[in-house]
């Protein structure tokens, strides 16, 4: 039965019990008490049968929950003829389980596909022509054509002189990577340059991308199931209930006293208040751009002790930006950027588009280039407003202008140098880098105040790049050059310190997100795989929303616990009153209703939770 099927089934049980209760009350008012008892009995049976099946199933898994108290109260009430009390308990219990199912299923969908961008076919050279074939038909040795923008379907080696690929989804490297002839191209990377040929070295099922898919599935299956918050109180509450009910029957000889105790003890405050508080917390978190996929992840999120952050696209912006402009000769920085961006308008290269975006952000007017020629993996040449312009790698431009490569300031690790030649001379350089996200330092400080004791950086990027970008943030550890399976091992090893939260955005992060106690994906621009595998998705492209999200989770759990404690306390007082004969079973059910209302009203306070301190402001959209 699918999750949707479970929800529908529980809704049907609730409607049956509620209909039986109302119909029986109507019959009782009409003076047909005997028929009312039959209707109430009939209304209770479906709920009780379902409950017994669930109890047996959970006992088979070694779990003992508060469901046992509810089953005992309904069974005792039916056995001793207190059908109205049984009907009230059945309605409240079925209502509670439906609410809990709603809380757990909120925003959670079955992982129907790992990645929306996954290729389904490949273009293969065959008999002097090209054919599109399903991935399953690709075998090692096949020669494939990878068009611009295509995702590489299988692992292989590059046949072209150069290929330019965006590997950020797999390796965490934010800047495009140049591959020479014979270099390995991993499945899952995107062709960011001109079309190129490659020779397949593995079939689709054995390739890198397929391995990541399997890692996600295995990690999700290995994650320990989240126990319900209320069940942690079950053994003690069950023992107290049975002791009071047995004592009342044994001391008075009246089984109705025991029935009344069991009815009052029905754990509706626990079953209702917890999901209400947690659902309210889910709603509040979503209001601030933090989508939490269920009450279980929200509760776990409130107890996080270790935070593991990916770098590219998570801690950093994930898009190359100009950090400095070094102009030479008579060309000033503004003119250098204007001419370079004007020429780069003719290129779809990510770096070229970043240069164009920077010029537009400064309000520069860019003429339309002419006589443009793009050399894949090297650069672009053309004419802009009558001037000869070259933009590309330092070596490429240096060869074109007759200057030795390397005559420029030292480049910091992780930066990219773009040279610009104008009218046959080296006019300057644009230094580009992937900047740290705005508010990252403040976010880490806020999370430490919220109880996170360990913060680690885990990246597929090089160590020197990670150290340069994150210097001064005070990480408790830095792990660089990690593959997807190594990120999973890091998550599992950190569990000894407490619940672990992993934050990432790329395909390579998906297995670790699935393995973590709470996986958080950057949903605004992140890969579909990470969003599917994660328990939490940040709907706005700001990592500093993590702080408010954890604060809301903690407040929701605190309100849920307050409701549990208050509900148990009031129920115990009611049980004692019933044991002394002050409450009949029906009166006990009504008292329980009052307790239910009280704890639910308290749980609804979670709808007014506000994060501590100022909420990070939205950054304006990038100009274009």
Short mmCIF file of N, CA and C in Angstrom, two decimals, residues 347-409:
data_model
loop_
_atom_site.label_atom_id
_atom_site.label_comp_id
_atom_site.label_asym_id
_atom_site.label_seq_id
_atom_site.Cartn_x
_atom_site.Cartn_y
_atom_site.Cartn_z
N UNK A 347 29.43 33.55 -26.86
CA UNK A 347 29.80 32.24 -26.32
C UNK A 347 28.79 31.79 -25.27
N UNK A 348 28.56 30.48 -25.22
CA UNK A 348 27.68 29.91 -24.19
C UNK A 348 28.47 29.32 -23.03
N UNK A 349 29.76 29.55 -23.05
CA UNK A 349 30.61 29.01 -21.99
C UNK A 349 30.20 29.63 -20.64
N UNK A 350 30.18 28.85 -19.55
CA UNK A 350 29.78 29.40 -18.24
C UNK A 350 30.62 30.59 -17.80
N UNK A 351 31.92 30.53 -18.05
CA UNK A 351 32.77 31.65 -17.65
C UNK A 351 32.44 32.89 -18.49
N UNK A 352 32.21 32.68 -19.78
CA UNK A 352 31.85 33.80 -20.65
C UNK A 352 30.54 34.43 -20.19
N UNK A 353 29.58 33.61 -19.85
CA UNK A 353 28.30 34.14 -19.39
C UNK A 353 28.42 34.89 -18.06
N UNK A 354 29.36 34.45 -17.20
CA UNK A 354 29.60 35.15 -15.95
C UNK A 354 30.21 36.53 -16.20
N UNK A 355 31.09 36.61 -17.20
CA UNK A 355 31.69 37.90 -17.55
C UNK A 355 30.63 38.85 -18.11
N UNK A 356 29.76 38.33 -18.95
CA UNK A 356 28.67 39.13 -19.51
C UNK A 356 27.75 39.63 -18.39
N UNK A 357 27.44 38.75 -17.44
CA UNK A 357 26.56 39.13 -16.32
C UNK A 357 27.20 40.24 -15.49
N UNK A 358 28.53 40.15 -15.28
CA UNK A 358 29.22 41.18 -14.50
C UNK A 358 29.17 42.53 -15.21
N UNK A 359 29.32 42.53 -16.52
CA UNK A 359 29.25 43.79 -17.27
C UNK A 359 27.85 44.38 -17.22
N UNK A 360 26.84 43.55 -17.35
CA UNK A 360 25.46 44.03 -17.28
C UNK A 360 25.16 44.59 -15.89
N UNK A 361 25.69 43.93 -14.85
CA UNK A 361 25.46 44.41 -13.50
C UNK A 361 26.03 45.81 -13.29
N UNK A 362 27.10 46.15 -14.04
CA UNK A 362 27.70 47.48 -13.94
C UNK A 362 27.05 48.48 -14.90
N UNK A 363 26.07 48.03 -15.65
CA UNK A 363 25.38 48.92 -16.56
C UNK A 363 26.15 49.25 -17.81
N UNK A 364 27.10 48.41 -18.21
CA UNK A 364 27.92 48.68 -19.38
C UNK A 364 27.16 48.34 -20.66
N UNK A 365 27.34 49.18 -21.67
CA UNK A 365 26.72 48.95 -22.97
C UNK A 365 27.68 48.13 -23.82
N UNK A 366 27.23 46.96 -24.28
CA UNK A 366 28.11 46.05 -25.01
C UNK A 366 27.71 45.98 -26.47
N UNK A 367 28.61 46.37 -27.37
CA UNK A 367 28.31 46.27 -28.80
C UNK A 367 28.18 44.80 -29.22
N UNK A 368 27.54 44.60 -30.36
CA UNK A 368 27.42 43.25 -30.90
C UNK A 368 28.73 42.87 -31.58
N UNK A 369 29.35 41.75 -31.22
CA UNK A 369 30.62 41.36 -31.84
C UNK A 369 30.42 40.84 -33.26
N UNK A 370 31.49 40.83 -34.01
CA UNK A 370 31.45 40.30 -35.37
C UNK A 370 32.70 39.48 -35.62
N UNK A 371 32.66 38.70 -36.70
CA UNK A 371 33.79 37.85 -37.08
C UNK A 371 34.26 36.98 -35.91
N UNK A 372 33.31 36.43 -35.20
CA UNK A 372 33.62 35.66 -33.99
C UNK A 372 34.01 34.23 -34.34
N UNK A 373 35.05 33.76 -33.69
CA UNK A 373 35.46 32.35 -33.81
C UNK A 373 35.79 31.86 -32.40
N UNK A 374 35.18 30.74 -32.03
CA UNK A 374 35.42 30.18 -30.69
C UNK A 374 36.22 28.90 -30.82
N UNK A 375 37.32 28.85 -30.11
CA UNK A 375 38.15 27.65 -30.07
C UNK A 375 37.81 26.90 -28.79
N UNK A 376 37.10 25.76 -28.85
CA UNK A 376 36.65 25.04 -27.65
C UNK A 376 37.78 24.78 -26.67
N UNK A 377 37.53 25.13 -25.42
CA UNK A 377 38.51 24.89 -24.37
C UNK A 377 39.64 25.89 -24.34
N UNK A 378 39.65 26.86 -25.27
CA UNK A 378 40.74 27.83 -25.32
C UNK A 378 40.25 29.26 -25.14
N UNK A 379 39.39 29.72 -26.05
CA UNK A 379 38.92 31.08 -25.95
C UNK A 379 38.14 31.51 -27.17
N UNK A 380 37.92 32.84 -27.26
CA UNK A 380 37.11 33.41 -28.32
C UNK A 380 37.89 34.57 -28.94
N UNK A 381 37.83 34.68 -30.26
CA UNK A 381 38.43 35.82 -30.96
C UNK A 381 37.34 36.47 -31.81
N UNK A 382 37.48 37.78 -32.03
CA UNK A 382 36.49 38.48 -32.83
C UNK A 382 36.77 39.96 -32.86
N UNK A 383 35.79 40.67 -33.40
CA UNK A 383 35.91 42.12 -33.53
C UNK A 383 34.78 42.78 -32.76
N UNK A 384 35.14 43.82 -31.99
CA UNK A 384 34.16 44.56 -31.20
C UNK A 384 34.37 46.06 -31.46
N UNK A 385 33.38 46.68 -32.10
CA UNK A 385 33.44 48.12 -32.38
C UNK A 385 34.74 48.49 -33.10
N UNK A 386 35.14 47.65 -34.05
CA UNK A 386 36.31 47.93 -34.84
C UNK A 386 37.64 47.54 -34.20
N UNK A 387 37.59 46.98 -33.04
CA UNK A 387 38.82 46.58 -32.35
C UNK A 387 38.91 45.05 -32.31
N UNK A 388 40.11 44.54 -32.48
CA UNK A 388 40.35 43.09 -32.43
C UNK A 388 40.46 42.67 -30.97
N UNK A 389 39.63 41.72 -30.56
CA UNK A 389 39.57 41.30 -29.14
C UNK A 389 39.74 39.79 -29.06
N UNK A 390 40.51 39.36 -28.07
CA UNK A 390 40.70 37.94 -27.78
C UNK A 390 40.43 37.73 -26.29
N UNK A 391 39.62 36.75 -25.94
CA UNK A 391 39.33 36.42 -24.54
C UNK A 391 39.50 34.92 -24.36
N UNK A 392 40.28 34.52 -23.38
CA UNK A 392 40.46 33.09 -23.15
C UNK A 392 41.51 32.81 -22.10
N UNK A 393 42.06 31.60 -22.13
CA UNK A 393 43.09 31.24 -21.17
C UNK A 393 44.33 32.09 -21.40
N UNK A 394 45.17 32.21 -20.39
CA UNK A 394 46.36 33.06 -20.48
C UNK A 394 47.29 32.58 -21.58
N UNK A 395 47.47 31.28 -21.68
CA UNK A 395 48.35 30.75 -22.71
C UNK A 395 47.80 30.99 -24.10
N UNK A 396 46.49 30.83 -24.27
CA UNK A 396 45.86 31.03 -25.57
C UNK A 396 46.02 32.47 -26.05
N UNK A 397 45.72 33.43 -25.16
CA UNK A 397 45.83 34.84 -25.54
C UNK A 397 47.30 35.23 -25.73
N UNK A 398 48.18 34.72 -24.86
CA UNK A 398 49.60 35.07 -24.96
C UNK A 398 50.18 34.63 -26.30
N UNK A 399 49.80 33.45 -26.78
CA UNK A 399 50.30 32.98 -28.07
C UNK A 399 49.79 33.87 -29.21
N UNK A 400 48.58 34.36 -29.08
CA UNK A 400 47.99 35.17 -30.14
C UNK A 400 48.61 36.57 -30.22
N UNK A 401 49.06 37.07 -29.08
CA UNK A 401 49.60 38.44 -29.08
C UNK A 401 51.12 38.46 -29.03
N UNK A 402 51.74 37.29 -29.06
CA UNK A 402 53.19 37.22 -29.06
C UNK A 402 53.81 37.58 -27.73
N UNK A 403 53.14 37.16 -26.65
CA UNK A 403 53.68 37.44 -25.32
C UNK A 403 53.82 36.13 -24.56
N UNK A 404 54.80 36.07 -23.69
CA UNK A 404 55.03 34.84 -22.94
C UNK A 404 53.94 34.64 -21.89
N UNK A 405 53.43 33.44 -21.78
CA UNK A 405 52.40 33.12 -20.78
C UNK A 405 53.00 33.17 -19.38
N UNK A 406 52.20 33.57 -18.40
CA UNK A 406 52.64 33.59 -17.01
C UNK A 406 53.08 34.95 -16.54
N UNK A 407 53.05 35.97 -17.43
CA UNK A 407 53.44 37.32 -17.02
C UNK A 407 52.24 38.05 -16.42
N UNK A 408 51.89 37.62 -15.22
CA UNK A 408 50.75 38.23 -14.52
C UNK A 408 50.94 37.97 -13.04
N UNK A 409 50.20 38.67 -12.15
CA UNK A 409 50.34 38.45 -10.71
C UNK A 409 50.02 37.01 -10.33
#
